[in-house]
mmCIF file of C-alpha atoms and ligand atoms in Angstrom:
data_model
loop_
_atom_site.group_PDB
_atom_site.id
_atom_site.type_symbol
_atom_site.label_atom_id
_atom_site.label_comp_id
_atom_site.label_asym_id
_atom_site.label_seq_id
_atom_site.Cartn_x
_atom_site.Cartn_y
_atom_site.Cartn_z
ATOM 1 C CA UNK A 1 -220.331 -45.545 -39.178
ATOM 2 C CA UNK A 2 -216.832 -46.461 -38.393
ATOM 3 C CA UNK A 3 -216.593 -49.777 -35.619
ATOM 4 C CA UNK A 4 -214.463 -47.226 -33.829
ATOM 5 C CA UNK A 5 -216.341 -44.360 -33.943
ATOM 6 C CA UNK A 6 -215.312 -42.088 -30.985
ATOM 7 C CA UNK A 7 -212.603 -43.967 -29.938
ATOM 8 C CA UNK A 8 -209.739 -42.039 -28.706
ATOM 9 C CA UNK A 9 -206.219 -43.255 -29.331
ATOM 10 C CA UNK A 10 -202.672 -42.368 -28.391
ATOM 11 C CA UNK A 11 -200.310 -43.727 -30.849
ATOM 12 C CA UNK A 12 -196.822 -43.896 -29.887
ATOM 13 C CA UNK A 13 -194.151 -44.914 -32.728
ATOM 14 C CA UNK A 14 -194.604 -43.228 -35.931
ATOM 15 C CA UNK A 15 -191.731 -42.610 -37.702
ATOM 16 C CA UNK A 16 -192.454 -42.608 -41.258
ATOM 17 C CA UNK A 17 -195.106 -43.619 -43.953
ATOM 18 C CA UNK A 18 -193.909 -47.249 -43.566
ATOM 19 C CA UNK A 19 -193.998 -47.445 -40.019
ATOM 20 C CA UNK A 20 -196.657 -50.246 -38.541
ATOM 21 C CA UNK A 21 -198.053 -47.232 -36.423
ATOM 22 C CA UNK A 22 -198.956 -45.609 -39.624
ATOM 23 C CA UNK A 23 -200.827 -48.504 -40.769
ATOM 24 C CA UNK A 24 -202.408 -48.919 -37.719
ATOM 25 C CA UNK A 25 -203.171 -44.962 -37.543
ATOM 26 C CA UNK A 26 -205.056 -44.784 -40.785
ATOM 27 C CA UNK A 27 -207.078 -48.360 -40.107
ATOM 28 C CA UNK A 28 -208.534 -46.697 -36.934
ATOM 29 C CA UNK A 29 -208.744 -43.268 -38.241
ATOM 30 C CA UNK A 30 -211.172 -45.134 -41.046
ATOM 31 C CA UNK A 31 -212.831 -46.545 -38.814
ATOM 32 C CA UNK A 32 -213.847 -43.355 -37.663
ATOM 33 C CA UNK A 33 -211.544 -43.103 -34.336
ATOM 34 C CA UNK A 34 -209.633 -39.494 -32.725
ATOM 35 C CA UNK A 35 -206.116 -39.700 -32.850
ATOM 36 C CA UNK A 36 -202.786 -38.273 -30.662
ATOM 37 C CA UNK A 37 -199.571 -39.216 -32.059
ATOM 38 C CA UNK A 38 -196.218 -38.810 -30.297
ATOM 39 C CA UNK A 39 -193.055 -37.753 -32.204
ATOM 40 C CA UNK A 40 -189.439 -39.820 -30.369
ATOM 41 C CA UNK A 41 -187.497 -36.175 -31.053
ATOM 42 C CA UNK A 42 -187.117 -32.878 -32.862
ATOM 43 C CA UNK A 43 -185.691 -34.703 -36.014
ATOM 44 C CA UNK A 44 -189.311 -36.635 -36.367
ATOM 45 C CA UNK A 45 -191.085 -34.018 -35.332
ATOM 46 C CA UNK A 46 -192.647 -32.243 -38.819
ATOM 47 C CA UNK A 47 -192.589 -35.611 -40.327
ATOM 48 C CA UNK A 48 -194.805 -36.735 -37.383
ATOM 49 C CA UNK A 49 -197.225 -33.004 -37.257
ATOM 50 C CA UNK A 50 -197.634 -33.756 -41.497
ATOM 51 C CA UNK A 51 -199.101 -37.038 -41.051
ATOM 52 C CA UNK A 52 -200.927 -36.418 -37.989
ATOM 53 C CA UNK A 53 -202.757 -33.565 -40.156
ATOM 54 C CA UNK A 54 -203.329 -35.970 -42.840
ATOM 55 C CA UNK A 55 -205.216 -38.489 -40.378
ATOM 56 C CA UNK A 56 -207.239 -35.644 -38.803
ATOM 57 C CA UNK A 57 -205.974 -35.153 -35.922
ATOM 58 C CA UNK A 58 -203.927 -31.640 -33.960
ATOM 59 C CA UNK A 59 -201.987 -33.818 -30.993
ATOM 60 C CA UNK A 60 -198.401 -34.305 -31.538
ATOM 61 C CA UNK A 61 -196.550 -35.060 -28.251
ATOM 62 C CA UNK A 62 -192.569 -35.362 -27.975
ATOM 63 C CA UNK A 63 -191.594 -38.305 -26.209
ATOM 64 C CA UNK A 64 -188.413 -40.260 -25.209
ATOM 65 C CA UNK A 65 -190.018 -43.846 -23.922
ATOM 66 C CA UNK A 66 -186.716 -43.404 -21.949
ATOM 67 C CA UNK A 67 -187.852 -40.699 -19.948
ATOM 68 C CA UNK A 68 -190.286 -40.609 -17.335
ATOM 69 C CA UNK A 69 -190.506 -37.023 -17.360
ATOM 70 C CA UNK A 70 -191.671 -37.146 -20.674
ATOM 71 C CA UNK A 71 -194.238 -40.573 -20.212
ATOM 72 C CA UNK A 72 -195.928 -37.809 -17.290
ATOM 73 C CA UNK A 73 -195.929 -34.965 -19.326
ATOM 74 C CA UNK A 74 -197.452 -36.841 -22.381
ATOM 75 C CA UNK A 75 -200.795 -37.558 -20.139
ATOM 76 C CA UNK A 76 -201.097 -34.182 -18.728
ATOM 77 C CA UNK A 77 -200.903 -32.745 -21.804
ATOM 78 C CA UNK A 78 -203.829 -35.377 -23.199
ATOM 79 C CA UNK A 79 -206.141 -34.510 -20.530
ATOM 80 C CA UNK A 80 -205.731 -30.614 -21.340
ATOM 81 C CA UNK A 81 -207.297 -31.919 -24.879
ATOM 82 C CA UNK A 82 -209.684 -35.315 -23.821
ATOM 83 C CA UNK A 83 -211.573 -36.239 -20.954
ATOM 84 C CA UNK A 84 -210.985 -40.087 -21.015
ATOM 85 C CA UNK A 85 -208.556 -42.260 -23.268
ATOM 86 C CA UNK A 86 -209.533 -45.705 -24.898
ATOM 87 C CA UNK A 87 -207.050 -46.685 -26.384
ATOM 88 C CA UNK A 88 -202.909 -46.616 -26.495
ATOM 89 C CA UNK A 89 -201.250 -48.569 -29.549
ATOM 90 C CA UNK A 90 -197.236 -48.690 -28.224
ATOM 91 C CA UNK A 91 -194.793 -49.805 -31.503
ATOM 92 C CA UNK A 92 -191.878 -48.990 -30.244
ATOM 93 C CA UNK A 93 -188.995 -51.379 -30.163
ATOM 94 C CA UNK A 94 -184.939 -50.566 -30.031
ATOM 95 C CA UNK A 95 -181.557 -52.449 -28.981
ATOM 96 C CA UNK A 96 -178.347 -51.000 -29.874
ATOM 97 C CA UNK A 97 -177.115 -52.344 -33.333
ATOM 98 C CA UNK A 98 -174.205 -54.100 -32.464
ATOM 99 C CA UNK A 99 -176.766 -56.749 -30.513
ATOM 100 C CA UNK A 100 -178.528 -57.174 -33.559
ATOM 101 C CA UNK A 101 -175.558 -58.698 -35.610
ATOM 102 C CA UNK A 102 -173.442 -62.030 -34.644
ATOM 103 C CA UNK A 103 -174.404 -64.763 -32.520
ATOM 104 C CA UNK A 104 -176.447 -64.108 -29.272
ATOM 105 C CA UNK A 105 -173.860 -64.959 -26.708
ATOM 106 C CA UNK A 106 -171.195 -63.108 -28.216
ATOM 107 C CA UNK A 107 -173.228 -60.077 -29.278
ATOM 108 C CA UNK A 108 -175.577 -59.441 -25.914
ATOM 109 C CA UNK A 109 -173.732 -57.063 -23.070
ATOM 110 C CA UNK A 110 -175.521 -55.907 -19.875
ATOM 111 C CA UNK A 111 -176.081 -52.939 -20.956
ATOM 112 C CA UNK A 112 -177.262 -53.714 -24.704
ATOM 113 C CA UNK A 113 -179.806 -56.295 -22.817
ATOM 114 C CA UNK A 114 -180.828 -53.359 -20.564
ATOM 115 C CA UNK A 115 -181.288 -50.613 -23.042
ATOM 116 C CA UNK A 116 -183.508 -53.413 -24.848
ATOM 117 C CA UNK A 117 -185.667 -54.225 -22.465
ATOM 118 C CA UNK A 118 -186.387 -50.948 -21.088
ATOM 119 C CA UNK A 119 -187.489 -48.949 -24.610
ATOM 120 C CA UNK A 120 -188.988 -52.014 -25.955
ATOM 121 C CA UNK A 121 -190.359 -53.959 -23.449
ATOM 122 C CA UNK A 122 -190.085 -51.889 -20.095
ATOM 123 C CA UNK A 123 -192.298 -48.981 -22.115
ATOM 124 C CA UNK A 124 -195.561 -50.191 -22.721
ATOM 125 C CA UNK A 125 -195.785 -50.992 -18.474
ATOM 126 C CA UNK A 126 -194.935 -47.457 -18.140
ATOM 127 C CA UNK A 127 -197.513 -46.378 -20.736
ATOM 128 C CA UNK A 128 -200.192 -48.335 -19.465
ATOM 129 C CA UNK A 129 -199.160 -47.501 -15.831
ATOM 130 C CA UNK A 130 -199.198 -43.349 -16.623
ATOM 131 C CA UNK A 131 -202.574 -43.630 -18.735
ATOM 132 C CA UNK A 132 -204.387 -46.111 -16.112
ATOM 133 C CA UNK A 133 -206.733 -43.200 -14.739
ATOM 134 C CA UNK A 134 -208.002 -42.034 -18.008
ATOM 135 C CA UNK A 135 -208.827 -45.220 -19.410
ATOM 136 C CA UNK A 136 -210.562 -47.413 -16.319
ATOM 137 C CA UNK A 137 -213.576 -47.513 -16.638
ATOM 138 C CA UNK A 138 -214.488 -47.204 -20.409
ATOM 139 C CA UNK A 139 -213.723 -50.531 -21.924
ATOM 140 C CA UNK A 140 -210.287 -49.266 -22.875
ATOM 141 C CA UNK A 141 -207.505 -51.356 -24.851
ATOM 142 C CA UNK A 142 -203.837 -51.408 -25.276
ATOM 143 C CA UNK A 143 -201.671 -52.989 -28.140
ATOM 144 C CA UNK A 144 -198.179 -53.759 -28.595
ATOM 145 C CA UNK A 145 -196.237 -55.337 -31.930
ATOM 146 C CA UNK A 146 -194.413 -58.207 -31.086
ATOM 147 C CA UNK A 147 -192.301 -60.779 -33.534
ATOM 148 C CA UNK A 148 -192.065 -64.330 -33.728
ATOM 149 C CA UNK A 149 -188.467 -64.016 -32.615
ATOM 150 C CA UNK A 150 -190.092 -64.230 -29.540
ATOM 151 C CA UNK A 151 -190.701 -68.048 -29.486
ATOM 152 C CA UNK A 152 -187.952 -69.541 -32.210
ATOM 153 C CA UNK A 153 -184.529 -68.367 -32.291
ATOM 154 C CA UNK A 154 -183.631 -66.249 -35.911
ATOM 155 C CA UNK A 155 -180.237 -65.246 -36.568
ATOM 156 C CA UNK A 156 -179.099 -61.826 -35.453
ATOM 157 C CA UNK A 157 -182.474 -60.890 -33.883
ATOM 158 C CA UNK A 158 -180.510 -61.660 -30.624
ATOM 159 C CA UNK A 159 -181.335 -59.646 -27.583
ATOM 160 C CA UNK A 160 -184.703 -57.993 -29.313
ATOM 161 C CA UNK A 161 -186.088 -62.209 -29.220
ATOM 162 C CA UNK A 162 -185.217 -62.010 -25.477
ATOM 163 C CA UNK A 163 -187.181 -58.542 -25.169
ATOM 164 C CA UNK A 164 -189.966 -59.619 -27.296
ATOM 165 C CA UNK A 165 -190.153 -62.879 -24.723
ATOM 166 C CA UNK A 166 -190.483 -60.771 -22.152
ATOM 167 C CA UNK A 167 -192.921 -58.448 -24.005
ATOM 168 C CA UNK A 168 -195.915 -61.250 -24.879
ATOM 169 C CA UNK A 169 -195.073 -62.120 -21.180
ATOM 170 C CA UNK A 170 -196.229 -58.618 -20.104
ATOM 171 C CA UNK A 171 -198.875 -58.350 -21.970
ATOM 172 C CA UNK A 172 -201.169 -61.570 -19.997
ATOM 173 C CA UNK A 173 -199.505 -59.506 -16.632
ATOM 174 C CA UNK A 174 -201.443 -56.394 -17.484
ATOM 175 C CA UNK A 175 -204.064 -58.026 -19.373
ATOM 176 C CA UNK A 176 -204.915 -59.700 -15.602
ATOM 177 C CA UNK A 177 -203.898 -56.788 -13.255
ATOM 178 C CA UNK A 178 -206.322 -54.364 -15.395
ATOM 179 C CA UNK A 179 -208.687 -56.449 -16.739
ATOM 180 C CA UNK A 180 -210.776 -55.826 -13.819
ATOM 181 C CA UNK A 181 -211.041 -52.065 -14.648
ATOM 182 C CA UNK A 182 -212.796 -53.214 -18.073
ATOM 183 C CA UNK A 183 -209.278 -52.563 -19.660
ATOM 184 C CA UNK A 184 -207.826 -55.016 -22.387
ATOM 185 C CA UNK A 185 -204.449 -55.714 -23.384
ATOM 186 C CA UNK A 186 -203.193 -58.280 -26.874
ATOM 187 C CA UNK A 187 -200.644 -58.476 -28.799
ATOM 188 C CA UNK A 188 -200.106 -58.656 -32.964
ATOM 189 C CA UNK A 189 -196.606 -60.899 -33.792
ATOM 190 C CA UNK A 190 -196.367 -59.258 -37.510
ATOM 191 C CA UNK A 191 -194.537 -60.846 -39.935
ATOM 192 C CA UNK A 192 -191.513 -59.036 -41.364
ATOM 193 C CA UNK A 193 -192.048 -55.387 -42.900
ATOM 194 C CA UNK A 194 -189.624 -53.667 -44.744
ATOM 195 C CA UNK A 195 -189.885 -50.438 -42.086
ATOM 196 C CA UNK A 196 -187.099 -47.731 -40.779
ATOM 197 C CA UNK A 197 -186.667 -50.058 -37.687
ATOM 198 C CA UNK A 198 -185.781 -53.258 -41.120
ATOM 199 C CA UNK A 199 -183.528 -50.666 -43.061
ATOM 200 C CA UNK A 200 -180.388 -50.995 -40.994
ATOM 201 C CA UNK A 201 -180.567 -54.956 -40.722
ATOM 202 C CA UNK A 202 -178.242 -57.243 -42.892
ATOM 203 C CA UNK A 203 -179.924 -59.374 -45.288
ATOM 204 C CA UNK A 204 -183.517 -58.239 -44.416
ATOM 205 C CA UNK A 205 -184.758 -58.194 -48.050
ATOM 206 C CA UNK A 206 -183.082 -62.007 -47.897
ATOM 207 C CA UNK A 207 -185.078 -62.652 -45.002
ATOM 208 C CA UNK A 208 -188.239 -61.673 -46.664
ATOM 209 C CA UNK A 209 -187.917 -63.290 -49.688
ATOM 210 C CA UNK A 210 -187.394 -66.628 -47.186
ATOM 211 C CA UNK A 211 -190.341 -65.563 -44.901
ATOM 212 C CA UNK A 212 -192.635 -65.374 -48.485
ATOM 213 C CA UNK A 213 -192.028 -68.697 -49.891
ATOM 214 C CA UNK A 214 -192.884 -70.541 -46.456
ATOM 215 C CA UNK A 215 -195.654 -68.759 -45.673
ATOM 216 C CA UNK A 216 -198.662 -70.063 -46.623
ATOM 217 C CA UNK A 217 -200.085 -67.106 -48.717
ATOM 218 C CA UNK A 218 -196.580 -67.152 -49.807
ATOM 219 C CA UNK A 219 -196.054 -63.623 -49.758
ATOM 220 C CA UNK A 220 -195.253 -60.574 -46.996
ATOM 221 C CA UNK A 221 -197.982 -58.854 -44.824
ATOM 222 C CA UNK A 222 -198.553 -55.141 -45.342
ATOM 223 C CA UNK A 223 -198.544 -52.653 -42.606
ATOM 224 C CA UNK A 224 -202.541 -52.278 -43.884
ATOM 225 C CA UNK A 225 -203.167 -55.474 -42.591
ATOM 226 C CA UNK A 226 -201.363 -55.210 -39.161
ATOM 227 C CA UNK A 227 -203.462 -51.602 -39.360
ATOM 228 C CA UNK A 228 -206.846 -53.789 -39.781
ATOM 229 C CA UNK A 229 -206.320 -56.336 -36.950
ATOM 230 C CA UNK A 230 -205.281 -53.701 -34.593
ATOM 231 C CA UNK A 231 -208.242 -51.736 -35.260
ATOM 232 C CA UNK A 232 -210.454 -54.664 -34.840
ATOM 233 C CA UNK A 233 -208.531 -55.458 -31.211
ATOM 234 C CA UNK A 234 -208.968 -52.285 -30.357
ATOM 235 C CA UNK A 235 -212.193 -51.487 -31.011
ATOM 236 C CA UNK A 236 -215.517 -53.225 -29.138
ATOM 237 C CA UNK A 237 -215.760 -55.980 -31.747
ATOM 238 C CA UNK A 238 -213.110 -57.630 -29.671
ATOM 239 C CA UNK A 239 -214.454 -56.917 -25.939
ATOM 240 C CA UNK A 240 -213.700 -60.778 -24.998
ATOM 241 C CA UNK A 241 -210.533 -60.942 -26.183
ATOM 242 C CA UNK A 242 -207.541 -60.043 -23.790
ATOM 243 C CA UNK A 243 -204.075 -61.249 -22.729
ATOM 244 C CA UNK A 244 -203.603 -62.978 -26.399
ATOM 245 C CA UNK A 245 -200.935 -62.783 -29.081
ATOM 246 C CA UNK A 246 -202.293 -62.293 -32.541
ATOM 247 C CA UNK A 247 -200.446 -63.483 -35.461
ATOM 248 C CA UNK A 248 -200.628 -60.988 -38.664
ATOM 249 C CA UNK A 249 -197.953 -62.831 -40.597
ATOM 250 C CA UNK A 250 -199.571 -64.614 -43.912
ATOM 251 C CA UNK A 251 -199.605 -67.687 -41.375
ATOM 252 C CA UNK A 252 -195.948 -68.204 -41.452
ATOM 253 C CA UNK A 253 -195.476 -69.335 -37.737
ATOM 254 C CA UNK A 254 -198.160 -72.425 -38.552
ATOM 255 C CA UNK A 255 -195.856 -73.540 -41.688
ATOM 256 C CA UNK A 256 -193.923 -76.507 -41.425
ATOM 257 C CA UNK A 257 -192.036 -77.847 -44.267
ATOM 258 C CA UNK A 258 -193.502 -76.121 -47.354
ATOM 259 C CA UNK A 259 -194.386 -78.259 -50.544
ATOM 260 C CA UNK A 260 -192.071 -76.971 -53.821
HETATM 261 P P1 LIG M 301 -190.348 -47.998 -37.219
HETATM 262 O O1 LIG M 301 -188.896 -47.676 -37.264
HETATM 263 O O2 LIG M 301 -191.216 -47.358 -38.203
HETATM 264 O O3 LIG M 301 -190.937 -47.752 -35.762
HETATM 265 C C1 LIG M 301 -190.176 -47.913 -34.593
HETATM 266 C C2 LIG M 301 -190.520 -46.734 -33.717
HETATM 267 O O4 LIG M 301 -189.880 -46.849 -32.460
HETATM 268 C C3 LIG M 301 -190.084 -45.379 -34.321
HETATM 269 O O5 LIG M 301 -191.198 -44.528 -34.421
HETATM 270 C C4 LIG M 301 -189.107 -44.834 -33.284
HETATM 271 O O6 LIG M 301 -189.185 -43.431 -33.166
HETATM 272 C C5 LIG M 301 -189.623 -45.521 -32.043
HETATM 273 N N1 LIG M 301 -188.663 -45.513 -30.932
HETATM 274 C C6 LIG M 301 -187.469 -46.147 -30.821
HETATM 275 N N2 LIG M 301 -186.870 -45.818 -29.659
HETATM 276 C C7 LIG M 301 -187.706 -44.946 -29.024
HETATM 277 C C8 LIG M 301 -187.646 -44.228 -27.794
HETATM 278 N N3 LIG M 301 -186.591 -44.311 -26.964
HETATM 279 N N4 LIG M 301 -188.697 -43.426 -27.478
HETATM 280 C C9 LIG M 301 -189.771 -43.306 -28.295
HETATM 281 N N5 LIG M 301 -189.874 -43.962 -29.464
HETATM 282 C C10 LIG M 301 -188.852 -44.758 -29.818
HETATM 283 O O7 LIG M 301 -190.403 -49.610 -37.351
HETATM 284 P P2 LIG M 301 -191.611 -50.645 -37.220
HETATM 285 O O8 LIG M 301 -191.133 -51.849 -37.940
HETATM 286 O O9 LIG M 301 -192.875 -50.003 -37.582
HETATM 287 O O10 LIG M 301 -191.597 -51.010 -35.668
HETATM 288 C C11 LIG M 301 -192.716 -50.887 -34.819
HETATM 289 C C12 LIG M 301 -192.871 -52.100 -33.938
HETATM 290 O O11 LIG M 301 -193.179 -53.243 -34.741
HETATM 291 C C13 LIG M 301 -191.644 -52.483 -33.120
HETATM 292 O O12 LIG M 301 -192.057 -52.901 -31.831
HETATM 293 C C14 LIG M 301 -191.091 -53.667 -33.880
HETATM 294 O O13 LIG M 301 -190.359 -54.526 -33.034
HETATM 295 C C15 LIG M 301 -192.381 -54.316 -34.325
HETATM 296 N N6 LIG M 301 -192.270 -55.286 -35.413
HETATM 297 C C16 LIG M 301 -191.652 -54.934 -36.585
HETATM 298 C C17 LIG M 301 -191.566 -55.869 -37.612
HETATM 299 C C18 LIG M 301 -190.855 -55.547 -38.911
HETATM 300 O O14 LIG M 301 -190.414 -56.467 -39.595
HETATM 301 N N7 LIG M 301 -190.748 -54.288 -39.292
HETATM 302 C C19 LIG M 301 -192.115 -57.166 -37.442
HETATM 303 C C20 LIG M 301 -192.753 -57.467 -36.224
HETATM 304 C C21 LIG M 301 -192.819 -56.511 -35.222
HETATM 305 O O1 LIG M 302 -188.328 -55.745 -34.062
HETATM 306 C C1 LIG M 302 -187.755 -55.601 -35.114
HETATM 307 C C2 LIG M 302 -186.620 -54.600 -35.262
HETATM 308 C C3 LIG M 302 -186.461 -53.727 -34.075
HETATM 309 C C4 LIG M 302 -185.162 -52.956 -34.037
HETATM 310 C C5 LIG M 302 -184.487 -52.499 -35.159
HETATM 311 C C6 LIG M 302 -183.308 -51.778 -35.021
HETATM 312 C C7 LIG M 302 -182.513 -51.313 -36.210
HETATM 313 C C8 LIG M 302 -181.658 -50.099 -35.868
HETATM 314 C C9 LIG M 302 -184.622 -52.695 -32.801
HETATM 315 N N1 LIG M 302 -183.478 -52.023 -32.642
HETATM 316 C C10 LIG M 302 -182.822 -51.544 -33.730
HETATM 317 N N2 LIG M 302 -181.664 -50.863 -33.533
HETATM 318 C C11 LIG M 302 -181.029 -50.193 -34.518
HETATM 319 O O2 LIG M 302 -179.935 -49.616 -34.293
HETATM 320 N N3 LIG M 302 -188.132 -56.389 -36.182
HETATM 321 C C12 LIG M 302 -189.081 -57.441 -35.960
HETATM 322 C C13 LIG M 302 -187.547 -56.263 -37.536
HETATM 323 C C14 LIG M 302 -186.359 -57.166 -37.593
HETATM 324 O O3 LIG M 302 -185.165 -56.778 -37.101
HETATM 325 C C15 LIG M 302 -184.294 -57.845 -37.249
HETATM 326 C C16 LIG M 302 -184.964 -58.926 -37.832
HETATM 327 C C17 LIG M 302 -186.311 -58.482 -38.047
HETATM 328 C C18 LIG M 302 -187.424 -59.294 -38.622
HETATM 329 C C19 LIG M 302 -182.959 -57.943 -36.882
HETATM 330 C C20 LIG M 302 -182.284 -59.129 -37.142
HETATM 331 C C21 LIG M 302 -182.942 -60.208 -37.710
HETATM 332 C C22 LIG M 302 -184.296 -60.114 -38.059
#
């Protein structure tokens, strides 16, 4: 038997078969969890429906993380198929694209830092805020995906760093304001993954050729191993673990210099 056996679990940011949510989706659905997937629009939609069939599971949700509409709807239309929610996996992240090239001071506007913040950061407060009901009580668990831009400032990564900052931040908030309802809340920083959200970025496979010769493993993580921490955090083999940031990154953020 699957360590998530009878889990159920809203997952919110699949886009395609190299998406971290897709890694994450068939960890838990291995591990013998129920799945609900959300689609961001029409364009994603069959994509989404295909792979949702392929992991087992009938619940395929539209939803705009921009809308609040939408984050209300989602949950009504959950509890017309489950009783109770455990867990919510949110891997969702955006910032316009001209904040994500140049330096920082020069590329960040007011409204690029808002449009940040809110879908990436902003999102998984409203998630957790609009699923509260239907997970208190049952040892429920939320994850987000976080980077080490977070901490250390890497070229071009600009505003998202800012929103990341502000994302680990969030996550000890609600790990302490529902942690009292038996509800947990982590983070995984993942290492960099060649995914839809990488494709449009200068240099990336530059960047991951840099990441894999400091890392210790000296190589890249796959989205299989995100997918296997993220089950574990999820599931009831981590009940005493809340509020923390997990690194999945072949150990990259411990490196230092790295012998030749
Ligand atoms: P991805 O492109 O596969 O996933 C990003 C998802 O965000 C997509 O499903 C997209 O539909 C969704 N999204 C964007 N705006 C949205 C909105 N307004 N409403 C609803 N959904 C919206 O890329 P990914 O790399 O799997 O990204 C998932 C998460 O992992 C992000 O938070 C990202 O910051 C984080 N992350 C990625 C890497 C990497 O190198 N790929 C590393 C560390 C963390
Ligand atoms: O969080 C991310 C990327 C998130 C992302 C990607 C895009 C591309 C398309 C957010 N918004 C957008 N907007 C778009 O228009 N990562 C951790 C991957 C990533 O992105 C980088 C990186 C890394 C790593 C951008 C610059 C430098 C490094």
């Amino acid at each position: 038997m699957g360590f998530m056996q009878g889990k159920r679990v809203l997952i919110v940011g699949l886009a395609s078969n190299r998406s971290i949510a897709y890694g994450i989706a068939k960890a838990m659905h291995r591990q013998g969890a129920e799945l609900a997937f959300t689609f961001q629009n029409e364009k994603l939609q069959s994509r989404v429906e295909t792979m949702a069939t392929e992991l087992g599971s009938s619940i395929t949700l539209e939803l705009d993380v921009a809308s609040d509409e939408q984050i209300t709807e989602v949950f009504t239309q959950l509890g017309q198929h489950w009783d109770g929610l455990d867990c919510i996996v949110h891997s969702v992240a955006f910032a316009p694209s001209a904040a994500l090239e140049g330096d920082f001071v020069s590329a960040t506007t007011r409204d690029n830092f808002k449009v940040a913040h809110d879908i990436s950061t902003y999102s998984f407060v409203a998630l957790a805020k609009a699923g509260r009901t239907m997970m208190a009580g049952r040892n429920g668990s939320l994850i987000t995906l976080s980077y080490l831009g977070a901490e250390r400032a890497f070229p071009n990564y600009n505003v998202m760093g800012v929103a990341k900052a502000s994302l680990e931040a969030t996550v000890r908030y609600m790990a302490a304001a529902l942690g009292p309802e038996g509800t947990r809340v982590n983070a995984i920083s993942a290492g960099p993954i060649r995914t839809l959200a990488a494709a449009g970025i200068n240099n990336f496979k530059n960047m991951l050729s840099k990441a894999s010769d400091s890392a210790p493993l000296r190589r890249n993580v796959t989205i299989e191993e995100v997918g296997n921490v993220a089950a574990f955090l999820c599931s009831d083999l981590a009940s005493g673990v809340t509020g923390e940031i997990t690194y999945v990154d072949c150990g990259y953020n411990i490196a230092g210099l790295v012998a030749s």
